[in-house]
Amino acid sequence: MKKLFIKSYGCQMNVYDSGKMADLLAPLGFAEALDYSDSDMVVLNTCHIREKAAEKIYSELGRIRQEKERMKKSGREMIIAVAGCVAQAEGHEIFARAPFVDIVVGPQSYHRLPDLVKKAANGKRVNGLIDLEFPEISKFDSLPEPKGGNVSEFLSIQEGCDQFCTFCVVPYTRGAEYSRSVPEIHREGLKLVENGAMEITLLGQNVNAYHGAGPDGEVWNLAKLIKHLAKIPGLKRIRYTTSHPLDMDDELIAAHGAEEKLMPFLHLPVQSGSDKILKAMNRKHDADYYRKVIEKLRRTRPDIAFSSDFIVGFPGESDADFLATLNLVKEVGYAQCYSFKYSPRPGTPAADMDSQIPDEIKSERLQVLQELIAEQQRKFNESCLAQEMEILFDRKGKYAGQIMGKSAYMQSVHVNSAEDYAGRLALVKITMARGSSLAGKMIETGEENRYNHIRKIV
Ligand code: SAH
Ligand code: SF4
Ligand code: F3S
């Protein structure tokens, strides 16, 4: 077997794509390894969302180059591929900055990897990018069946984004919105569950804008798709991410009250609490609209909890605008959040806006916001103390005799148990809340795990 190392950066979609790349390369004799030393092939599946993320790639490439040269001295070749959103955004500039890279391939063309690898093996540099304005036949048609094998799996249902928020590169790196068909998604979901998945997270850059072809010839929305997938026996939990507040339609909100398998946790990024900044960001809604969506969801599903993304220091953000963000966070009360300093991205409108905010101010604001978010997360976790929660166990803990799982709210929970509970949905009483993780005691061990024969906690 040849050694293949794939490293994913960025969002869950990249993690999903990396899995598909591994499946695509397996028939060529590649087996995945945990690091790049001695690898016959290395794929960096990159992210372009912020400058830091993109720049990281070049330092990583520098290190990998040394290994490639070391191998060359002993007569062995290493193929280096740059995939993902940096590849799509920078194209063959990557060959100029890092001439030792063999393949550049984008998010819409990685299904061609086996072909590109064959070409690269003949010592050629291959540009496997496609023009996003003229997308080819869906890459999904060319992807192998999922192998799965994990308790919790991702399933891409929608890709690309038509929203064009003024700070964001995604519409340029992933292209226009595209929804896979319902039967295609259903088939993949069935396969994943057959192979052991009990939780499926439906992925899309703007996942609640989903509008795929249904089996009846009609266009189905996300609510309808979720209800359909929920009928898969053995599937216990459904999640979806990432949603735009504008596309939280009433049918989807109602599904949160009606569909038991849909987890009471929603990542609903708002980015800012200031109407002025939301407008400049082209988010197409104001803060009150967002509050109403949250309110409706809470009315429909009282035990629902939320997370969000925030950007601080967007061009023109005043102290008052930032205060509006803090106030919104206080009002909503999040279970967790991600927050970032605004990073100007080449080619996006916000990068050319006047009144860019100095880095010191961005850092100060980020710190204040992150303290508030951490405080809310701590409170949320503490509110789980002494509660009985259903935990889906999927891995070993840090210490011997510990196993780990996830709550409905995506909290990591560990309990002491010598037994292998992978794939078991067990009832746990929470006895400790610290930082971002919880600990508890097993109360009921749940039904016998029908998947133990294929999977052990590793
Ligand atoms: N589709 C999702 C988010 C995709 S990117 C949505 O609509 O919310 C993930 C997060 O990265 C965004 O929510 C945003 O908070 C952050 N982000 C995107 N571009 C950024 C930039 N230029 N600078 C800082 N953060 C950014
Ligand atoms: Fe980017 Fe999300 Fe806005 Fe689309 S909706 S442009 S992915 S932040
Ligand atoms: Fe990054 Fe591309 Fe995802 S830019 S966040 S890897 S869509």
Short mmCIF file of C-alpha atoms and ligand atoms in Angstrom, two decimals:
data_model
loop_
_atom_site.label_atom_id
_atom_site.label_comp_id
_atom_site.label_asym_id
_atom_site.label_seq_id
_atom_site.Cartn_x
_atom_site.Cartn_y
_atom_site.Cartn_z
CA MET A 1 0.00 0.00 0.00
CA LYS A 2 1.07 3.57 -0.69
CA LYS A 3 0.92 6.12 2.10
CA LEU A 4 -1.56 9.00 1.76
CA PHE A 5 -1.75 11.93 4.17
CA ILE A 6 -4.71 14.32 3.94
CA LYS A 7 -4.97 17.37 6.16
CA SER A 8 -8.22 19.35 6.37
CA TYR A 9 -8.51 23.00 7.24
CA GLY A 10 -11.62 25.16 7.50
CA CYS A 11 -15.20 24.03 7.67
CA GLN A 12 -16.93 20.68 7.99
CA MET A 13 -17.48 20.59 4.24
CA ASN A 14 -13.72 20.26 3.86
CA VAL A 15 -13.69 17.37 6.31
CA TYR A 16 -16.41 15.71 4.24
CA ASP A 17 -14.50 16.37 1.00
CA SER A 18 -11.29 14.95 2.49
CA GLY A 19 -13.11 11.73 3.31
CA LYS A 20 -14.31 11.53 -0.28
CA MET A 21 -10.77 12.15 -1.57
CA ALA A 22 -9.49 9.25 0.53
CA ASP A 23 -12.24 7.03 -0.89
CA LEU A 24 -11.38 8.16 -4.44
CA LEU A 25 -7.68 7.39 -4.01
CA ALA A 26 -8.11 4.04 -2.26
CA PRO A 27 -8.56 2.11 -5.54
CA LEU A 28 -5.15 3.44 -6.63
CA GLY A 29 -3.58 1.68 -3.68
CA PHE A 30 -3.42 4.61 -1.26
CA ALA A 31 -4.10 4.05 2.43
CA GLU A 32 -4.53 6.97 4.79
CA ALA A 33 -1.75 7.73 7.27
CA LEU A 34 -1.67 9.98 10.33
CA ASP A 35 1.27 12.18 9.29
CA TYR A 36 3.15 13.17 6.16
CA SER A 37 6.51 11.52 6.88
CA ASP A 38 7.35 8.97 4.18
CA SER A 39 4.08 9.67 2.38
CA ASP A 40 3.69 8.86 -1.30
CA MET A 41 1.03 11.52 -1.50
CA VAL A 42 0.08 14.52 0.61
CA VAL A 43 -3.14 16.50 0.14
CA LEU A 44 -3.69 19.80 1.93
CA ASN A 45 -7.41 20.55 1.79
CA THR A 46 -7.27 24.26 2.39
CA CYS A 47 -9.43 27.13 3.65
CA HIS A 48 -9.41 30.70 2.35
CA ILE A 49 -11.89 32.27 4.77
CA ARG A 50 -9.38 34.40 6.70
CA GLU A 51 -5.86 35.48 5.87
CA LYS A 52 -4.36 33.44 8.68
CA ALA A 53 -5.98 30.26 7.43
CA ALA A 54 -4.68 30.81 3.91
CA GLU A 55 -1.14 31.77 4.94
CA LYS A 56 -0.80 28.74 7.18
CA ILE A 57 -0.77 26.62 4.05
CA TYR A 58 2.52 28.00 2.80
CA SER A 59 4.38 27.33 6.03
CA GLU A 60 2.97 23.82 6.11
CA LEU A 61 4.00 23.34 2.47
CA GLY A 62 7.54 24.45 3.39
CA ARG A 63 7.80 21.68 5.97
CA ILE A 64 6.37 19.07 3.63
CA ARG A 65 8.82 20.11 0.92
CA GLN A 66 11.73 19.12 3.18
CA GLU A 67 10.27 15.65 3.53
CA LYS A 68 9.72 15.44 -0.23
CA GLU A 69 13.39 16.31 -0.81
CA ARG A 70 14.57 13.86 1.81
CA MET A 71 12.57 11.10 0.14
CA LYS A 72 13.87 12.07 -3.28
CA LYS A 73 17.45 11.49 -2.09
CA SER A 74 16.51 7.92 -1.35
CA GLY A 75 14.84 7.54 -4.74
CA ARG A 76 11.22 7.96 -3.68
CA GLU A 77 8.63 10.39 -4.99
CA MET A 78 6.07 12.33 -3.01
CA ILE A 79 3.12 13.89 -4.85
CA ILE A 80 1.90 17.09 -3.21
CA ALA A 81 -1.63 18.31 -3.96
CA VAL A 82 -3.21 21.55 -2.78
CA ALA A 83 -6.99 21.19 -2.75
CA GLY A 84 -9.87 23.23 -1.34
CA CYS A 85 -10.65 26.92 -1.26
CA VAL A 86 -7.11 28.36 -1.38
CA ALA A 87 -6.53 26.27 -4.50
CA GLN A 88 -9.69 27.64 -6.08
CA ALA A 89 -8.92 31.24 -5.09
CA GLU A 90 -5.22 31.37 -5.91
CA GLY A 91 -5.10 28.89 -8.78
CA HIS A 92 -1.75 28.48 -10.44
CA GLU A 93 -0.25 31.29 -8.32
CA ILE A 94 0.34 28.40 -5.95
CA PHE A 95 2.75 26.81 -8.46
CA ALA A 96 4.62 30.13 -8.61
CA ARG A 97 4.93 30.45 -4.82
CA ALA A 98 5.51 26.76 -4.20
CA PRO A 99 6.91 25.18 -7.39
CA PHE A 100 7.34 21.81 -5.69
CA VAL A 101 3.53 21.40 -5.57
CA ASP A 102 2.39 18.84 -8.17
CA ILE A 103 -1.39 19.23 -8.25
CA VAL A 104 -3.77 22.11 -7.64
CA VAL A 105 -7.41 21.04 -7.49
CA GLY A 106 -10.54 22.90 -6.37
CA PRO A 107 -13.62 21.93 -4.35
CA GLN A 108 -15.65 21.33 -7.51
CA SER A 109 -13.12 19.20 -9.33
CA TYR A 110 -11.50 16.90 -6.77
CA HIS A 111 -13.44 13.95 -8.20
CA ARG A 112 -10.78 14.06 -10.93
CA LEU A 113 -7.99 13.34 -8.43
CA PRO A 114 -7.30 9.76 -9.58
CA ASP A 115 -6.74 11.08 -13.10
CA LEU A 116 -4.63 13.99 -11.93
CA VAL A 117 -2.47 11.70 -9.80
CA LYS A 118 -1.75 9.51 -12.80
CA LYS A 119 -0.69 12.58 -14.77
CA ALA A 120 1.42 13.92 -11.92
CA ALA A 121 3.16 10.57 -11.59
CA ASN A 122 4.66 11.25 -15.01
CA GLY A 123 6.43 14.25 -13.50
CA LYS A 124 3.98 16.88 -14.75
CA ARG A 125 2.55 19.77 -12.79
CA VAL A 126 -1.22 19.55 -13.09
CA ASN A 127 -3.77 22.24 -12.71
CA GLY A 128 -7.04 20.47 -12.02
CA LEU A 129 -9.12 23.58 -11.43
CA ILE A 130 -12.34 24.30 -13.20
CA ASP A 131 -13.97 27.58 -13.86
CA LEU A 132 -16.74 27.99 -11.30
CA GLU A 133 -18.83 30.02 -13.69
CA PHE A 134 -19.19 26.99 -15.89
CA PRO A 135 -19.60 24.16 -13.45
CA GLU A 136 -19.33 20.75 -14.93
CA ILE A 137 -21.79 17.94 -14.39
CA SER A 138 -22.14 17.52 -10.65
CA LYS A 139 -19.03 16.10 -9.06
CA PHE A 140 -21.38 14.20 -6.78
CA ASP A 141 -22.21 11.91 -9.71
CA SER A 142 -18.56 10.87 -9.85
CA LEU A 143 -17.98 10.28 -6.15
CA PRO A 144 -17.77 6.76 -4.75
CA GLU A 145 -20.35 5.39 -2.31
CA PRO A 146 -19.62 6.50 1.23
CA LYS A 147 -17.66 4.09 3.41
CA GLY A 148 -18.82 5.67 6.64
CA GLY A 149 -18.13 3.59 9.70
CA ASN A 150 -18.40 6.39 12.25
CA VAL A 151 -21.18 6.90 14.77
CA SER A 152 -21.55 10.48 13.61
CA GLU A 153 -21.20 11.35 9.94
CA PHE A 154 -21.41 14.39 7.66
CA LEU A 155 -23.52 14.40 4.52
CA SER A 156 -23.16 17.24 2.01
CA ILE A 157 -26.55 18.19 0.62
CA GLN A 158 -25.93 21.68 -0.69
CA GLU A 159 -22.87 23.53 -1.84
CA GLY A 160 -21.96 27.07 -2.78
CA CYS A 161 -23.62 30.31 -1.80
CA ASP A 162 -25.56 33.06 -3.56
CA GLN A 163 -25.67 35.46 -0.60
CA PHE A 164 -22.48 37.42 -1.30
CA CYS A 165 -21.92 38.82 2.18
CA THR A 166 -19.41 41.58 1.52
CA PHE A 167 -16.68 40.03 3.71
CA CYS A 168 -16.86 36.46 2.47
CA VAL A 169 -14.91 34.45 -0.11
CA VAL A 170 -17.20 31.42 -0.16
CA PRO A 171 -19.32 32.45 -3.18
CA TYR A 172 -16.05 32.80 -5.11
CA THR A 173 -14.39 29.59 -3.93
CA ARG A 174 -17.41 27.28 -3.87
CA GLY A 175 -19.47 28.89 -6.60
CA ALA A 176 -23.23 29.24 -6.97
CA GLU A 177 -25.73 27.37 -4.81
CA TYR A 178 -26.29 23.82 -5.85
CA SER A 179 -28.59 21.31 -4.16
CA ARG A 180 -28.21 17.56 -4.56
CA SER A 181 -31.37 15.61 -5.31
CA VAL A 182 -33.42 14.04 -2.51
CA PRO A 183 -33.03 10.42 -3.73
CA GLU A 184 -29.25 10.87 -4.01
CA ILE A 185 -29.04 12.22 -0.45
CA HIS A 186 -31.40 9.56 0.86
CA ARG A 187 -29.29 6.80 -0.70
CA GLU A 188 -26.15 8.20 0.90
CA GLY A 189 -27.94 8.55 4.25
CA LEU A 190 -29.14 4.91 4.12
CA LYS A 191 -25.63 3.73 3.34
CA LEU A 192 -24.13 5.72 6.22
CA VAL A 193 -26.68 4.30 8.66
CA GLU A 194 -26.14 0.80 7.32
CA ASN A 195 -22.44 1.29 8.06
CA GLY A 196 -23.03 2.41 11.63
CA ALA A 197 -23.99 6.08 11.64
CA MET A 198 -26.59 7.07 14.23
CA GLU A 199 -26.15 10.80 13.80
CA ILE A 200 -26.00 12.63 10.48
CA THR A 201 -25.13 16.29 10.07
CA LEU A 202 -26.40 17.69 6.79
CA LEU A 203 -23.88 20.12 5.36
CA GLY A 204 -24.09 23.13 3.11
CA GLN A 205 -22.52 26.57 2.98
CA ASN A 206 -26.06 27.88 3.09
CA VAL A 207 -27.79 24.65 4.00
CA ASN A 208 -31.27 25.98 4.72
CA ALA A 209 -31.45 27.41 1.21
CA TYR A 210 -31.61 23.76 0.14
CA HIS A 211 -33.95 23.22 -2.81
CA GLY A 212 -33.32 19.83 -4.35
CA ALA A 213 -35.28 17.71 -6.77
CA GLY A 214 -37.64 15.43 -4.88
CA PRO A 215 -38.63 11.90 -5.95
CA ASP A 216 -42.03 13.34 -6.97
CA GLY A 217 -40.52 15.76 -9.46
CA GLU A 218 -41.21 18.73 -7.16
CA VAL A 219 -38.58 20.94 -5.57
CA TRP A 220 -38.14 19.98 -1.91
CA ASN A 221 -36.98 22.32 0.83
CA LEU A 222 -34.85 21.42 3.85
CA ALA A 223 -37.83 20.80 6.16
CA LYS A 224 -39.25 18.22 3.76
CA LEU A 225 -35.86 16.58 3.27
CA ILE A 226 -35.33 16.28 7.03
CA LYS A 227 -38.74 14.66 7.57
CA HIS A 228 -37.95 12.19 4.81
CA LEU A 229 -34.51 11.29 6.20
CA ALA A 230 -35.94 10.97 9.71
CA LYS A 231 -37.79 7.87 8.50
CA ILE A 232 -34.51 5.96 8.11
CA PRO A 233 -34.62 3.29 10.83
CA GLY A 234 -31.53 3.31 13.05
CA LEU A 235 -30.86 6.99 12.44
CA LYS A 236 -31.25 8.69 15.82
CA ARG A 237 -30.06 12.26 15.37
CA ILE A 238 -30.22 14.81 12.56
CA ARG A 239 -28.44 18.16 12.48
CA TYR A 240 -27.82 20.70 9.75
CA THR A 241 -25.26 23.45 9.34
CA THR A 242 -24.65 26.28 8.38
CA SER A 243 -27.85 28.27 8.11
CA HIS A 244 -28.53 31.82 7.04
CA PRO A 245 -31.20 33.58 9.18
CA LEU A 246 -33.00 34.74 6.01
CA ASP A 247 -33.69 31.17 4.95
CA MET A 248 -35.19 30.05 8.31
CA ASP A 249 -38.68 29.69 6.85
CA ASP A 250 -41.72 28.79 8.93
CA GLU A 251 -41.84 25.22 7.69
CA LEU A 252 -38.26 24.63 8.86
CA ILE A 253 -38.99 26.28 12.21
CA ALA A 254 -42.07 24.07 12.58
CA ALA A 255 -39.96 20.98 11.82
CA HIS A 256 -37.97 21.75 14.98
CA GLY A 257 -41.14 21.23 16.98
CA ALA A 258 -42.42 18.22 15.08
CA GLU A 259 -39.39 16.12 14.26
CA GLU A 260 -37.97 14.36 17.29
CA LYS A 261 -34.76 13.33 15.59
CA LEU A 262 -33.89 16.91 14.77
CA MET A 263 -31.57 17.98 17.59
CA PRO A 264 -32.54 21.02 19.70
CA PHE A 265 -29.36 22.86 18.82
CA LEU A 266 -28.92 25.28 15.96
CA HIS A 267 -25.91 27.15 14.62
CA LEU A 268 -27.43 30.35 13.31
CA PRO A 269 -24.73 32.92 12.54
CA VAL A 270 -25.71 36.57 12.83
CA GLN A 271 -22.22 38.16 12.54
CA SER A 272 -23.17 41.49 14.18
CA GLY A 273 -25.89 43.04 16.33
CA SER A 274 -25.74 46.43 14.59
CA ASP A 275 -28.23 47.17 11.81
CA LYS A 276 -25.75 49.50 10.14
CA ILE A 277 -23.05 46.82 10.03
CA LEU A 278 -25.50 44.08 8.99
CA LYS A 279 -26.47 46.27 6.06
CA ALA A 280 -22.84 46.94 5.11
CA MET A 281 -22.23 43.20 5.34
CA ASN A 282 -25.12 42.60 2.92
CA ARG A 283 -26.74 40.19 5.35
CA LYS A 284 -30.16 41.40 4.09
CA HIS A 285 -31.87 41.44 7.51
CA ASP A 286 -31.67 43.53 10.66
CA ALA A 287 -31.05 42.52 14.25
CA ASP A 288 -34.77 42.52 15.13
CA TYR A 289 -35.51 40.06 12.35
CA TYR A 290 -32.89 37.73 13.86
CA ARG A 291 -34.39 38.16 17.35
CA LYS A 292 -37.79 37.17 15.94
CA VAL A 293 -36.41 34.03 14.30
CA ILE A 294 -34.81 33.02 17.61
CA GLU A 295 -38.05 33.74 19.44
CA LYS A 296 -40.12 31.65 17.01
CA LEU A 297 -37.70 28.75 17.32
CA ARG A 298 -37.84 28.94 21.11
CA ARG A 299 -41.62 28.96 21.05
CA THR A 300 -41.63 25.92 18.78
CA ARG A 301 -38.94 24.03 20.67
CA PRO A 302 -38.51 25.43 24.20
CA ASP A 303 -35.39 23.39 24.96
CA ILE A 304 -33.52 24.60 21.87
CA ALA A 305 -30.06 26.19 22.29
CA PHE A 306 -28.13 28.33 19.84
CA SER A 307 -24.68 29.07 18.60
CA SER A 308 -23.53 31.80 16.23
CA ASP A 309 -20.57 33.31 14.43
CA PHE A 310 -19.50 36.91 15.02
CA ILE A 311 -17.11 39.19 13.19
CA VAL A 312 -15.64 42.13 15.10
CA GLY A 313 -13.96 45.12 13.50
CA PHE A 314 -15.85 45.06 10.21
CA PRO A 315 -15.07 48.32 8.30
CA GLY A 316 -16.91 51.24 9.90
CA GLU A 317 -17.77 49.39 13.13
CA SER A 318 -18.03 52.02 15.88
CA ASP A 319 -18.05 51.45 19.64
CA ALA A 320 -21.85 51.77 19.50
CA ASP A 321 -22.07 49.11 16.78
CA PHE A 322 -19.91 46.78 18.84
CA LEU A 323 -22.07 47.46 21.89
CA ALA A 324 -25.11 46.44 19.84
CA THR A 325 -23.38 43.10 19.19
CA LEU A 326 -22.69 42.60 22.89
CA ASN A 327 -26.31 43.43 23.67
CA LEU A 328 -27.62 40.95 21.14
CA VAL A 329 -25.38 38.24 22.60
CA LYS A 330 -26.68 39.04 26.10
CA GLU A 331 -30.29 38.94 24.94
CA VAL A 332 -30.07 35.67 23.03
CA GLY A 333 -27.88 33.79 25.51
CA TYR A 334 -25.84 31.34 23.47
CA ALA A 335 -24.65 27.87 24.37
CA GLN A 336 -21.46 28.58 22.44
CA CYS A 337 -20.17 30.89 19.69
CA TYR A 338 -17.32 31.41 17.28
CA SER A 339 -15.92 34.90 16.92
CA PHE A 340 -13.32 36.35 14.59
CA LYS A 341 -11.50 39.55 13.82
CA TYR A 342 -12.54 40.84 10.43
CA SER A 343 -9.96 39.78 7.87
CA PRO A 344 -9.99 41.64 4.52
CA ARG A 345 -10.12 39.11 1.70
CA PRO A 346 -8.89 39.95 -1.78
CA GLY A 347 -11.70 40.42 -4.27
CA THR A 348 -14.47 40.94 -1.70
CA PRO A 349 -16.25 44.34 -1.50
CA ALA A 350 -15.53 44.92 2.21
CA ALA A 351 -11.78 44.73 1.61
CA ASP A 352 -12.05 47.98 -0.38
CA MET A 353 -14.33 49.79 2.06
CA ASP A 354 -13.11 52.92 3.79
CA SER A 355 -12.68 53.09 7.55
CA GLN A 356 -10.96 49.77 8.06
CA ILE A 357 -10.57 49.19 11.79
CA PRO A 358 -7.06 49.09 13.30
CA ASP A 359 -5.93 45.70 14.53
CA GLU A 360 -5.55 46.81 18.17
CA ILE A 361 -9.23 47.76 18.30
CA LYS A 362 -10.24 44.49 16.66
CA SER A 363 -8.20 42.60 19.26
CA GLU A 364 -9.70 44.54 22.16
CA ARG A 365 -13.24 43.97 20.93
CA LEU A 366 -12.58 40.31 20.25
CA GLN A 367 -11.35 39.83 23.79
CA VAL A 368 -14.40 41.51 25.31
CA LEU A 369 -16.77 39.50 23.13
CA GLN A 370 -14.98 36.23 23.80
CA GLU A 371 -15.15 36.78 27.56
CA LEU A 372 -18.90 37.28 27.32
CA ILE A 373 -19.28 34.20 25.13
CA ALA A 374 -17.15 32.08 27.50
CA GLU A 375 -19.27 33.24 30.43
CA GLN A 376 -22.46 32.25 28.59
CA GLN A 377 -21.02 28.87 27.66
CA ARG A 378 -20.03 28.28 31.29
CA LYS A 379 -23.54 29.20 32.45
CA PHE A 380 -25.13 26.98 29.85
CA ASN A 381 -22.94 24.04 30.83
CA GLU A 382 -23.65 24.61 34.52
CA SER A 383 -27.38 24.60 33.81
CA CYS A 384 -26.89 21.00 32.70
CA LEU A 385 -25.58 19.91 36.12
CA ALA A 386 -27.73 17.22 37.77
CA GLN A 387 -29.72 16.82 34.57
CA GLU A 388 -30.20 13.54 32.80
CA MET A 389 -29.06 13.79 29.21
CA GLU A 390 -28.94 11.39 26.34
CA ILE A 391 -25.35 11.02 25.17
CA LEU A 392 -24.21 9.43 21.93
CA PHE A 393 -20.90 7.71 22.68
CA ASP A 394 -18.36 7.59 19.92
CA ARG A 395 -14.81 7.60 21.28
CA LYS A 396 -12.38 6.91 24.09
CA GLY A 397 -11.62 9.61 26.64
CA LYS A 398 -8.22 11.08 27.46
CA TYR A 399 -7.69 8.76 30.41
CA ALA A 400 -7.89 5.00 30.72
CA GLY A 401 -11.39 3.79 31.55
CA GLN A 402 -13.07 6.90 30.14
CA ILE A 403 -15.40 7.07 27.18
CA MET A 404 -16.63 10.18 25.40
CA GLY A 405 -19.77 11.20 23.64
CA LYS A 406 -21.83 14.18 22.58
CA SER A 407 -24.98 15.64 24.08
CA ALA A 408 -27.83 16.95 21.97
CA TYR A 409 -26.19 20.36 22.40
CA MET A 410 -22.82 19.18 21.01
CA GLN A 411 -21.20 19.28 24.45
CA SER A 412 -18.48 16.67 24.96
CA VAL A 413 -19.37 14.44 27.88
CA HIS A 414 -17.13 11.82 29.45
CA VAL A 415 -18.06 9.04 31.81
CA ASN A 416 -16.04 6.32 33.48
CA SER A 417 -16.67 3.01 31.85
CA ALA A 418 -14.47 0.13 30.92
CA GLU A 419 -16.99 -1.05 28.38
CA ASP A 420 -17.10 -0.26 24.70
CA TYR A 421 -20.13 1.93 24.18
CA ALA A 422 -19.42 3.18 20.68
CA GLY A 423 -22.67 3.80 18.93
CA ARG A 424 -24.73 3.67 22.06
CA LEU A 425 -27.19 6.35 22.99
CA ALA A 426 -27.12 6.22 26.78
CA LEU A 427 -28.78 8.22 29.55
CA VAL A 428 -26.22 10.05 31.66
CA LYS A 429 -26.59 12.15 34.80
CA ILE A 430 -24.31 15.19 34.55
CA THR A 431 -22.11 15.50 37.63
CA MET A 432 -19.50 18.01 36.54
CA ALA A 433 -19.29 20.99 34.17
CA ARG A 434 -15.88 22.45 33.47
CA GLY A 435 -14.87 24.71 30.59
CA SER A 436 -16.39 23.32 27.45
CA SER A 437 -16.83 19.76 28.64
CA LEU A 438 -19.08 17.84 30.97
CA ALA A 439 -18.72 14.66 32.97
CA GLY A 440 -21.41 12.34 34.17
CA LYS A 441 -22.54 8.96 35.44
CA MET A 442 -24.21 6.34 33.31
CA ILE A 443 -27.84 5.81 34.35
CA GLU A 444 -29.19 3.67 31.60
CA THR A 445 -26.97 2.15 29.01
CA GLY A 446 -29.44 2.35 26.17
CA GLU A 447 -30.32 -0.37 23.74
CA GLU A 448 -27.77 -3.00 22.72
CA ASN A 449 -25.48 -1.53 20.14
CA ARG A 450 -26.14 -3.34 16.92
CA TYR A 451 -22.97 -2.01 15.38
CA ASN A 452 -20.37 -3.33 17.80
CA HIS A 453 -19.36 -6.07 15.40
CA ILE A 454 -18.01 -3.54 12.92
CA ARG A 455 -16.73 -0.77 15.11
CA LYS A 456 -14.82 -0.48 18.34
CA ILE A 457 -13.93 2.71 20.10
CA VAL A 458 -10.39 3.61 19.07
N1 SAH B 1 -22.21 30.21 5.55
C1 SAH B 1 -21.99 30.60 6.85
C2 SAH B 1 -20.56 30.87 7.24
C3 SAH B 1 -19.41 30.55 6.38
S1 SAH B 1 -17.85 31.10 6.88
C4 SAH B 1 -22.85 31.82 7.16
O1 SAH B 1 -23.54 32.33 6.37
O2 SAH B 1 -22.81 32.30 8.26
C5 SAH B 1 -17.79 30.86 8.61
C6 SAH B 1 -17.64 32.10 9.40
O3 SAH B 1 -16.40 32.72 9.13
C7 SAH B 1 -18.65 33.17 9.08
O4 SAH B 1 -19.86 32.94 9.71
C8 SAH B 1 -17.96 34.42 9.54
O5 SAH B 1 -18.26 34.68 10.89
C9 SAH B 1 -16.50 34.08 9.41
N2 SAH B 1 -15.89 34.84 8.31
C10 SAH B 1 -16.16 34.77 6.99
N3 SAH B 1 -15.42 35.64 6.30
C11 SAH B 1 -14.66 36.30 7.20
C12 SAH B 1 -13.70 37.35 7.11
N4 SAH B 1 -13.40 37.91 5.96
N5 SAH B 1 -13.11 37.78 8.26
C13 SAH B 1 -13.44 37.23 9.45
N6 SAH B 1 -14.33 36.24 9.59
C14 SAH B 1 -14.94 35.78 8.49
FE1 SF4 B 2 -20.30 33.58 3.17
FE2 SF4 B 2 -22.24 32.53 4.62
FE3 SF4 B 2 -22.49 34.95 3.62
FE4 SF4 B 2 -22.57 32.85 2.02
S1 SF4 B 2 -24.06 33.36 3.64
S2 SF4 B 2 -21.48 34.71 1.64
S3 SF4 B 2 -21.10 31.51 3.00
S4 SF4 B 2 -21.01 34.26 5.20
FE1 F3S B 3 -12.95 27.74 4.37
FE2 F3S B 3 -13.83 27.09 2.01
FE3 F3S B 3 -15.04 26.16 4.13
S1 F3S B 3 -13.03 29.05 2.58
S2 F3S B 3 -14.72 27.77 5.62
S3 F3S B 3 -12.98 25.70 3.52
S4 F3S B 3 -16.00 26.80 2.24
#
